Amino acid sequence: MAKGKIFLTLFISIMMGLGALILANNWLQSKQANLNSQTKPSEPVTQVEVQIKEVMKEEPKVPRVTAQQRIPLGTKIEAKHLSIEYYPTDLVSTKGYETPEQVVGMLARNEIFEGDLLRKERLVTPGEGTTLAALISPNMRAVTIRVNDVIGVAGFLLPGDFVDVIYTKEKSNNAVTVLKKIKILAVDQTARTDDSKPVIVRAVTLELTPKQAESLVTAKSKGELQLSLRNPNDIEKIKTKRVYRRTTDAVTIIKGTDTSRVNVRI
């Protein structure tokens, strides 16, 4: 009987010890879980960020051909000049190109810088004419004049620059600017601007309207021409003609069938 009580007491002690051990283990696990929850970022914020990124990725985009490098004026477009970028549909115009095959072989109408979108108004198709003919704007003419190192601004003229044309009549000290902000299409026989080094040239080709072309040829036959290089961003100030109000020192007074003029001071 005494042995049975001893075994019962021992069994109860063991069970109570196991229960205390289980409770202590559960308490430690709950504490560790609380610490982990405090150190990790909150789940709702992470979910929101992921949702925003997914929405941005799902926004419809279209391919557009861009310049991978600088393309000088008059350059024939090659595959090495091009790259493809994707833009949202509401941020790009319909005048761009989607594939390089649409652009290769065309000519750059103006200088194109790295990263620029290639649009239709910036390129021309060579066609059957010369490269220079393809670069002339609609309704414009190309006129070439002979120059020297003085007239040609010491060789610093390049295709794409803008100049003023100054005319000096023979046996006269008066100079007049006959044409302003005229675009240079080519120097000598090149329409490309591969570098900005000064080169002595013998001829410069200008882009003119038919009326300007007549004025230039007439001025050239009667005197000397000088080119003045200008900043293409210059805004020409338009001088308005002063208008004077016409005044009179007398008025006509009509009384019935009688008329008379009376002098007045204004």
Tab-separated table of C-alpha atoms in Angstrom:
chain	number	residue	atom	x	y	z
A	1	MET	CA	0.000	0.000	0.000
A	2	ALA	CA	2.802	2.395	0.869
A	3	LYS	CA	4.532	1.540	-2.402
A	4	GLY	CA	1.345	2.412	-4.372
A	5	LYS	CA	1.162	5.859	-2.814
A	6	ILE	CA	4.807	6.484	-3.632
A	7	PHE	CA	4.294	5.548	-7.304
A	8	LEU	CA	1.151	7.718	-7.516
A	9	THR	CA	2.934	10.693	-6.018
A	10	LEU	CA	5.862	10.199	-8.406
A	11	PHE	CA	3.531	9.958	-11.428
A	12	ILE	CA	1.680	13.146	-10.455
A	13	SER	CA	4.997	15.003	-10.027
A	14	ILE	CA	6.194	13.871	-13.436
A	15	MET	CA	2.962	14.973	-15.103
A	16	MET	CA	3.063	18.371	-13.403
A	17	GLY	CA	6.674	18.806	-14.521
A	18	LEU	CA	5.773	17.998	-18.118
A	19	GLY	CA	2.854	20.417	-17.974
A	20	ALA	CA	5.086	23.194	-16.661
A	21	LEU	CA	7.623	22.456	-19.415
A	22	ILE	CA	4.944	22.655	-22.106
A	23	LEU	CA	3.596	25.945	-20.739
A	24	ALA	CA	7.089	27.447	-20.626
A	25	ASN	CA	7.786	26.359	-24.197
A	26	ASN	CA	4.528	27.907	-25.441
A	27	TRP	CA	5.330	31.163	-23.653
A	28	LEU	CA	8.785	31.343	-25.242
A	29	GLN	CA	7.362	30.697	-28.713
A	30	SER	CA	4.777	33.462	-28.330
A	31	LYS	CA	7.479	35.931	-27.262
A	32	GLN	CA	9.654	35.008	-30.234
A	33	ALA	CA	6.711	35.469	-32.583
A	34	ASN	CA	6.054	38.954	-31.184
A	35	LEU	CA	9.706	39.945	-31.690
A	36	ASN	CA	9.691	38.720	-35.286
A	37	SER	CA	6.506	40.630	-36.074
A	38	GLN	CA	8.084	43.870	-34.795
A	39	THR	CA	11.254	43.559	-36.918
A	40	LYS	CA	9.569	42.613	-40.243
A	41	PRO	CA	7.784	45.266	-42.423
A	42	SER	CA	4.036	45.199	-42.212
A	43	GLU	CA	2.396	42.931	-44.774
A	44	PRO	CA	-0.244	45.439	-46.030
A	45	VAL	CA	2.466	47.919	-47.175
A	46	THR	CA	4.307	45.206	-49.091
A	47	GLN	CA	1.104	44.115	-50.788
A	48	VAL	CA	0.275	47.685	-51.822
A	49	GLU	CA	3.752	48.200	-53.302
A	50	VAL	CA	3.499	44.969	-55.264
A	51	GLN	CA	0.079	45.920	-56.581
A	52	ILE	CA	1.323	49.353	-57.745
A	53	LYS	CA	4.269	47.816	-59.598
A	54	GLU	CA	2.000	45.311	-61.286
A	55	VAL	CA	-0.367	48.068	-62.433
A	56	MET	CA	2.564	50.057	-63.910
A	57	LYS	CA	3.797	47.001	-65.772
A	58	GLU	CA	0.363	46.342	-67.194
A	59	GLU	CA	0.072	49.872	-68.693
A	60	PRO	CA	-0.016	49.461	-72.506
A	61	LYS	CA	3.150	50.571	-74.269
A	62	VAL	CA	4.232	50.831	-77.885
A	63	PRO	CA	7.706	50.531	-79.447
A	64	ARG	CA	9.349	53.608	-80.916
A	65	VAL	CA	12.600	53.926	-82.850
A	66	THR	CA	15.104	56.272	-81.169
A	67	ALA	CA	18.620	57.444	-81.970
A	68	GLN	CA	21.271	55.319	-80.284
A	69	GLN	CA	23.920	57.914	-81.151
A	70	ARG	CA	24.234	61.379	-82.658
A	71	ILE	CA	23.173	61.427	-86.325
A	72	PRO	CA	24.560	64.401	-88.299
A	73	LEU	CA	22.479	66.227	-90.883
A	74	GLY	CA	22.369	64.423	-94.233
A	75	THR	CA	23.517	61.080	-92.803
A	76	LYS	CA	22.078	57.916	-94.302
A	77	ILE	CA	20.386	56.030	-91.464
A	78	GLU	CA	21.860	52.612	-90.633
A	79	ALA	CA	20.895	49.947	-88.097
A	80	LYS	CA	23.821	50.942	-85.844
A	81	HIS	CA	22.243	54.385	-85.367
A	82	LEU	CA	18.992	53.005	-83.954
A	83	SER	CA	17.502	51.475	-80.826
A	84	ILE	CA	13.994	50.545	-79.657
A	85	GLU	CA	12.334	52.118	-76.611
A	86	TYR	CA	8.852	51.459	-75.213
A	87	TYR	CA	6.571	54.360	-74.285
A	88	PRO	CA	3.004	54.620	-72.950
A	89	THR	CA	0.567	54.975	-75.828
A	90	ASP	CA	-0.770	58.310	-74.576
A	91	LEU	CA	2.708	59.902	-74.466
A	92	VAL	CA	3.867	59.336	-78.055
A	93	SER	CA	2.593	60.655	-81.357
A	94	THR	CA	1.613	58.624	-84.380
A	95	LYS	CA	4.402	60.213	-86.452
A	96	GLY	CA	7.057	57.896	-85.042
A	97	TYR	CA	8.369	54.560	-86.299
A	98	GLU	CA	7.897	51.166	-84.648
A	99	THR	CA	10.611	49.119	-86.365
A	100	PRO	CA	14.155	49.949	-87.565
A	101	GLU	CA	13.312	48.576	-91.015
A	102	GLN	CA	11.015	51.574	-91.554
A	103	VAL	CA	13.913	53.992	-91.062
A	104	VAL	CA	17.058	52.336	-92.438
A	105	GLY	CA	18.121	53.969	-95.708
A	106	MET	CA	16.461	57.340	-95.056
A	107	LEU	CA	18.341	60.631	-94.599
A	108	ALA	CA	18.442	62.897	-91.562
A	109	ARG	CA	16.880	66.233	-92.508
A	110	ASN	CA	18.302	67.859	-89.361
A	111	GLU	CA	20.872	66.881	-86.770
A	112	ILE	CA	19.460	64.183	-84.468
A	113	PHE	CA	20.838	63.728	-80.962
A	114	GLU	CA	21.201	60.559	-78.889
A	115	GLY	CA	17.900	59.500	-77.340
A	116	ASP	CA	15.728	61.544	-79.725
A	117	LEU	CA	12.607	59.978	-81.185
A	118	LEU	CA	12.793	59.572	-84.951
A	119	ARG	CA	9.749	61.281	-86.456
A	120	LYS	CA	8.655	61.587	-90.058
A	121	GLU	CA	9.318	65.322	-90.304
A	122	ARG	CA	12.970	64.788	-89.316
A	123	LEU	CA	13.726	62.270	-92.059
A	124	VAL	CA	13.529	62.255	-95.839
A	125	THR	CA	13.509	59.532	-98.464
A	126	PRO	CA	16.424	59.774	-100.899
A	127	GLY	CA	14.293	58.914	-103.933
A	128	GLU	CA	15.924	59.290	-107.313
A	129	GLY	CA	17.554	62.667	-106.682
A	130	THR	CA	20.763	63.568	-104.912
A	131	THR	CA	21.214	63.686	-101.158
A	132	LEU	CA	21.143	67.475	-101.202
A	133	ALA	CA	17.910	67.582	-103.204
A	134	ALA	CA	16.239	65.365	-100.610
A	135	LEU	CA	17.230	67.783	-97.840
A	136	ILE	CA	15.623	70.859	-99.408
A	137	SER	CA	12.388	71.862	-97.695
A	138	PRO	CA	9.204	72.043	-99.802
A	139	ASN	CA	8.897	75.205	-101.952
A	140	MET	CA	12.514	76.151	-101.227
A	141	ARG	CA	15.566	76.396	-103.496
A	142	ALA	CA	19.267	75.610	-103.089
A	143	VAL	CA	21.648	78.315	-104.318
A	144	THR	CA	25.430	77.982	-104.180
A	145	ILE	CA	27.768	80.959	-103.871
A	146	ARG	CA	31.548	81.004	-104.036
A	147	VAL	CA	33.294	82.041	-100.824
A	148	ASN	CA	36.789	82.428	-99.413
A	149	ASP	CA	38.170	82.197	-95.880
A	150	VAL	CA	36.910	85.709	-95.094
A	151	ILE	CA	33.445	85.428	-96.625
A	152	GLY	CA	33.074	81.941	-95.151
A	153	VAL	CA	33.705	83.094	-91.549
A	154	ALA	CA	37.196	81.558	-91.415
A	155	GLY	CA	35.898	78.090	-92.216
A	156	PHE	CA	33.558	77.821	-89.238
A	157	LEU	CA	30.467	77.383	-91.430
A	158	LEU	CA	28.862	73.958	-91.226
A	159	PRO	CA	25.693	72.434	-92.720
A	160	GLY	CA	22.745	73.289	-90.510
A	161	ASP	CA	24.150	76.667	-89.410
A	162	PHE	CA	22.270	79.910	-90.006
A	163	VAL	CA	23.785	83.054	-91.515
A	164	ASP	CA	22.899	86.578	-92.572
A	165	VAL	CA	23.965	87.717	-96.043
A	166	ILE	CA	25.523	91.189	-96.156
A	167	TYR	CA	25.830	93.016	-99.486
A	168	THR	CA	28.362	95.726	-100.320
A	169	LYS	CA	27.963	97.590	-103.604
A	170	GLU	CA	31.042	98.132	-105.739
A	171	LYS	CA	32.842	101.445	-105.127
A	172	SER	CA	30.714	102.057	-102.060
A	173	ASN	CA	31.410	101.966	-98.333
A	174	ASN	CA	27.823	101.137	-97.407
A	175	ALA	CA	26.860	97.575	-96.413
A	176	VAL	CA	23.301	96.259	-96.285
A	177	THR	CA	21.945	92.998	-94.854
A	178	VAL	CA	19.874	91.607	-97.713
A	179	LEU	CA	18.961	88.199	-96.251
A	180	LYS	CA	18.545	87.081	-92.637
A	181	LYS	CA	18.645	83.705	-90.880
A	182	ILE	CA	19.412	81.648	-93.978
A	183	LYS	CA	20.070	77.940	-93.469
A	184	ILE	CA	23.249	76.392	-94.863
A	185	LEU	CA	22.494	73.141	-96.677
A	186	ALA	CA	26.045	72.215	-97.609
A	187	VAL	CA	29.625	73.428	-97.636
A	188	ASP	CA	31.620	72.523	-100.732
A	189	GLN	CA	30.209	69.117	-101.698
A	190	THR	CA	29.188	67.783	-98.312
A	191	ALA	CA	25.916	68.069	-96.451
A	192	ARG	CA	27.167	66.285	-93.328
A	193	THR	CA	28.460	67.672	-90.042
A	194	ASP	CA	30.779	64.973	-88.729
A	195	ASP	CA	32.791	67.411	-86.620
A	196	SER	CA	33.019	71.069	-85.689
A	197	LYS	CA	36.577	71.702	-86.859
A	198	PRO	CA	37.095	74.738	-89.102
A	199	VAL	CA	37.558	73.819	-92.756
A	200	ILE	CA	38.386	76.258	-95.519
A	201	VAL	CA	35.686	75.911	-98.167
A	202	ARG	CA	35.239	77.306	-101.647
A	203	ALA	CA	31.451	77.238	-101.908
A	204	VAL	CA	28.419	77.393	-99.633
A	205	THR	CA	24.922	76.204	-100.576
A	206	LEU	CA	22.046	78.144	-99.004
A	207	GLU	CA	18.352	77.266	-98.678
A	208	LEU	CA	16.251	80.140	-100.047
A	209	THR	CA	12.791	80.976	-101.258
A	210	PRO	CA	12.564	81.730	-104.998
A	211	LYS	CA	12.337	85.465	-104.204
A	212	GLN	CA	15.378	85.311	-101.928
A	213	ALA	CA	17.296	83.404	-104.596
A	214	GLU	CA	16.652	86.205	-107.102
A	215	SER	CA	17.780	88.842	-104.605
A	216	LEU	CA	20.967	86.918	-103.828
A	217	VAL	CA	21.945	86.442	-107.470
A	218	THR	CA	21.238	90.109	-108.237
A	219	ALA	CA	23.313	91.296	-105.279
A	220	LYS	CA	26.167	88.967	-106.220
A	221	SER	CA	26.315	90.421	-109.746
A	222	LYS	CA	26.475	94.024	-108.503
A	223	GLY	CA	28.864	93.798	-105.586
A	224	GLU	CA	30.399	91.623	-102.890
A	225	LEU	CA	28.724	89.337	-100.386
A	226	GLN	CA	29.747	88.562	-96.823
A	227	LEU	CA	28.259	85.849	-94.613
A	228	SER	CA	27.593	86.568	-90.954
A	229	LEU	CA	27.240	83.496	-88.715
A	230	ARG	CA	24.406	83.778	-86.211
A	231	ASN	CA	22.976	81.883	-83.262
A	232	PRO	CA	20.050	79.735	-84.488
A	233	ASN	CA	18.129	80.575	-81.302
A	234	ASP	CA	18.172	84.310	-82.011
A	235	ILE	CA	14.698	85.787	-82.226
A	236	GLU	CA	14.474	88.510	-84.840
A	237	LYS	CA	12.944	91.685	-83.468
A	238	ILE	CA	10.380	93.070	-85.855
A	239	LYS	CA	10.544	96.828	-86.141
A	240	THR	CA	7.110	98.277	-86.652
A	241	LYS	CA	6.641	101.383	-88.707
A	242	ARG	CA	5.634	104.406	-86.705
A	243	VAL	CA	2.172	105.708	-87.565
A	244	TYR	CA	1.428	109.429	-87.253
A	245	ARG	CA	-2.050	110.732	-86.712
A	246	ARG	CA	-3.094	113.144	-89.382
A	247	THR	CA	-4.163	116.524	-87.980
A	248	THR	CA	-5.784	119.619	-89.413
A	249	ASP	CA	-5.769	123.257	-88.352
A	250	ALA	CA	-9.258	124.052	-89.651
A	251	VAL	CA	-12.768	122.604	-89.539
A	252	THR	CA	-15.730	123.104	-91.830
A	253	ILE	CA	-18.976	124.298	-90.236
A	254	ILE	CA	-22.234	123.753	-92.139
A	255	LYS	CA	-25.326	125.781	-91.216
A	256	GLY	CA	-28.207	125.048	-93.518
A	257	THR	CA	-26.974	125.881	-96.978
A	258	ASP	CA	-24.046	127.996	-95.725
A	259	THR	CA	-20.553	126.559	-95.082
A	260	SER	CA	-17.577	128.178	-93.439
A	261	ARG	CA	-14.070	127.114	-92.282
A	262	VAL	CA	-12.832	128.024	-88.835
A	263	ASN	CA	-9.184	127.760	-87.749
A	264	VAL	CA	-8.624	125.847	-84.515
A	265	ARG	CA	-5.599	125.131	-82.352
A	266	ILE	CA	-4.799	121.438	-81.694
